[in-house]
Short mmCIF file of C-alpha atoms in Angstrom, two decimals:
data_model
loop_
_atom_site.label_atom_id
_atom_site.label_comp_id
_atom_site.label_asym_id
_atom_site.label_seq_id
_atom_site.Cartn_x
_atom_site.Cartn_y
_atom_site.Cartn_z
CA MET E 95 -7.92 10.00 7.82
CA ALA E 96 -5.27 7.18 9.37
CA PHE E 97 -3.96 4.66 7.01
CA LYS E 98 -3.52 0.92 7.86
CA ILE E 99 0.46 0.05 6.82
CA VAL E 100 1.31 -3.67 5.93
CA ILE E 101 5.03 -3.87 6.33
CA SER E 102 6.23 -7.10 4.64
CA ASP E 103 10.00 -8.30 5.65
CA LYS E 104 11.54 -11.26 4.32
CA GLU E 105 10.57 -12.89 7.36
CA LYS E 106 7.08 -11.74 7.79
CA SER E 107 4.44 -9.18 7.81
CA VAL E 108 3.27 -6.63 10.09
CA GLN E 109 0.55 -4.26 10.02
CA MET E 110 0.42 -0.70 11.85
CA GLU E 111 -1.90 2.11 11.95
CA VAL E 112 -0.30 5.63 11.49
CA ASP E 113 -2.33 8.71 12.55
CA PRO E 114 -3.66 11.32 10.45
CA SER E 115 -0.89 13.89 11.57
CA GLU E 116 2.21 11.37 10.85
CA SER E 117 0.44 10.30 7.64
CA ARG E 118 0.64 13.69 5.60
CA GLY E 119 4.22 12.61 4.47
CA LEU E 120 2.74 9.41 2.64
CA VAL E 121 -0.06 11.53 0.62
CA GLY E 122 1.17 11.91 -3.24
CA LEU E 123 3.71 9.08 -3.15
CA ARG E 124 2.98 6.41 -5.94
CA ILE E 125 3.26 2.66 -6.16
CA GLY E 126 7.15 1.94 -6.48
CA ASP E 127 8.45 5.10 -4.43
CA GLU E 128 10.54 4.53 -1.52
CA PHE E 129 10.05 6.74 1.64
CA GLU E 130 11.91 7.10 4.99
CA GLY E 131 10.29 5.01 7.66
CA SER E 132 10.91 7.84 10.10
CA ILE E 133 7.75 9.24 8.72
CA ILE E 134 5.51 6.68 10.61
CA GLY E 135 7.91 5.97 13.19
CA LEU E 136 10.31 3.65 11.93
CA GLU E 137 13.64 4.93 12.53
CA GLY E 138 15.98 3.82 10.16
CA TYR E 139 14.04 1.95 8.05
CA LYS E 140 13.61 2.64 4.68
CA LEU E 141 10.22 1.45 2.58
CA LYS E 142 8.86 0.96 -1.01
CA ILE E 143 4.97 1.09 -1.74
CA THR E 144 3.69 -2.05 -3.75
CA GLY E 145 0.14 -1.62 -3.51
CA GLY E 146 -2.64 -0.98 -1.59
CA SER E 147 -6.44 -0.52 -1.46
CA ASP E 148 -9.28 2.35 -0.79
CA LYS E 149 -12.08 3.08 1.43
CA ASN E 150 -14.50 0.57 -0.57
CA GLY E 151 -11.84 -2.08 -1.12
CA PHE E 152 -10.48 -1.31 -4.93
CA PRO E 153 -6.96 -2.33 -5.17
CA MET E 154 -4.30 0.37 -6.86
CA LYS E 155 -3.22 -0.83 -9.99
CA ARG E 156 0.42 0.54 -10.97
CA THR E 157 -0.42 1.43 -14.79
CA ILE E 158 -3.38 3.54 -13.71
CA PRO E 159 -2.24 7.31 -13.25
CA GLY E 160 -3.28 9.37 -10.24
CA ALA E 161 -5.56 9.03 -7.30
CA ARG E 162 -8.98 8.57 -9.41
CA ARG E 163 -11.11 5.27 -9.59
CA VAL E 164 -11.26 3.56 -13.18
CA ARG E 165 -13.46 0.65 -14.68
CA SER E 166 -10.69 -1.20 -16.77
CA LEU E 167 -11.02 -4.13 -19.12
CA VAL E 168 -8.78 -6.91 -17.60
CA SER E 169 -7.65 -10.26 -18.37
CA GLY E 170 -5.73 -11.10 -15.15
CA GLY E 171 -3.43 -9.56 -12.96
CA VAL E 172 -3.53 -7.39 -9.89
CA GLY E 173 -7.53 -7.48 -8.45
CA TYR E 174 -8.63 -10.56 -11.43
CA LYS E 175 -8.05 -14.06 -11.62
CA PRO E 176 -9.79 -15.39 -14.60
CA ALA E 177 -11.55 -18.74 -14.14
CA ARG E 178 -10.87 -19.59 -18.01
CA LYS E 179 -8.17 -18.87 -20.53
CA GLY E 180 -8.90 -15.74 -22.38
CA GLU E 181 -11.83 -14.66 -20.05
CA ARG E 182 -11.72 -10.81 -19.62
CA ARG E 183 -13.88 -8.94 -16.93
CA ARG E 184 -14.24 -5.30 -16.44
CA LYS E 185 -13.06 -4.40 -12.72
CA THR E 186 -12.79 -1.12 -11.19
CA PHE E 187 -9.32 -0.37 -9.88
CA ARG E 188 -7.78 2.65 -8.05
CA GLY E 189 -5.09 4.49 -9.64
CA ASN E 190 -1.30 4.54 -8.62
CA THR E 191 -0.99 7.69 -6.11
CA VAL E 192 -1.99 7.70 -2.42
CA SER E 193 -4.31 9.83 -1.47
CA ASP E 194 -6.93 10.68 1.28
CA ASP E 195 -9.31 7.66 0.19
CA ILE E 196 -6.65 4.97 0.61
CA VAL E 197 -6.81 3.01 3.47
CA GLN E 198 -4.55 0.58 3.39
CA ILE E 199 -0.64 1.00 2.00
CA ASN E 200 1.26 -2.22 1.22
CA THR E 201 5.43 -1.98 1.59
CA VAL E 202 8.15 -3.55 1.74
CA VAL E 203 11.32 -3.11 3.49
CA ILE E 204 14.40 -1.92 1.40
CA GLU E 205 16.52 -0.94 4.57
CA LYS E 206 16.69 -2.38 7.95
CA GLY E 207 16.98 0.03 10.89
CA GLU E 208 18.98 -1.10 14.29
CA LYS E 209 15.84 -1.95 16.16
CA PRO E 210 13.61 -5.11 14.69
CA LEU E 211 10.02 -4.14 13.74
CA GLU E 212 8.52 -6.04 16.42
CA GLU E 213 10.38 -3.73 19.00
CA LEU E 214 9.55 -0.45 17.18
CA ILE E 215 5.71 -1.38 16.65
CA GLY E 216 5.13 -2.65 19.99
CA ALA E 217 6.48 0.64 21.71
CA GLN E 218 3.86 2.77 19.37
CA GLU E 219 1.06 0.39 20.36
CA GLU E 220 1.76 1.28 24.18
#
């Protein structure tokens, strides 16, 4: 399955789709892991995984190990914003490991390459 990768830089965010053949290097990485951008066609860039969501829209959560789906009682944080103080709710989250069920991966740029992101992503789309 192809991943949608959202790449955030200080100025803006860009989104790109990665072919299944290129995305094999991402499976097994966790939130907080850094990887070389050359895996997804961004030469010279280094990216850090900050989150994502699975095929049903459930967000990844750093504190849940593995690639499993869990229903957790939360009082705020990723995936839930309480309406009143002290309110808690049981929500479903995906673990912190990238698997085949993940559809979107959120990343942030750690090291920039020589060419700007827009130029590299534009070249891939053509």
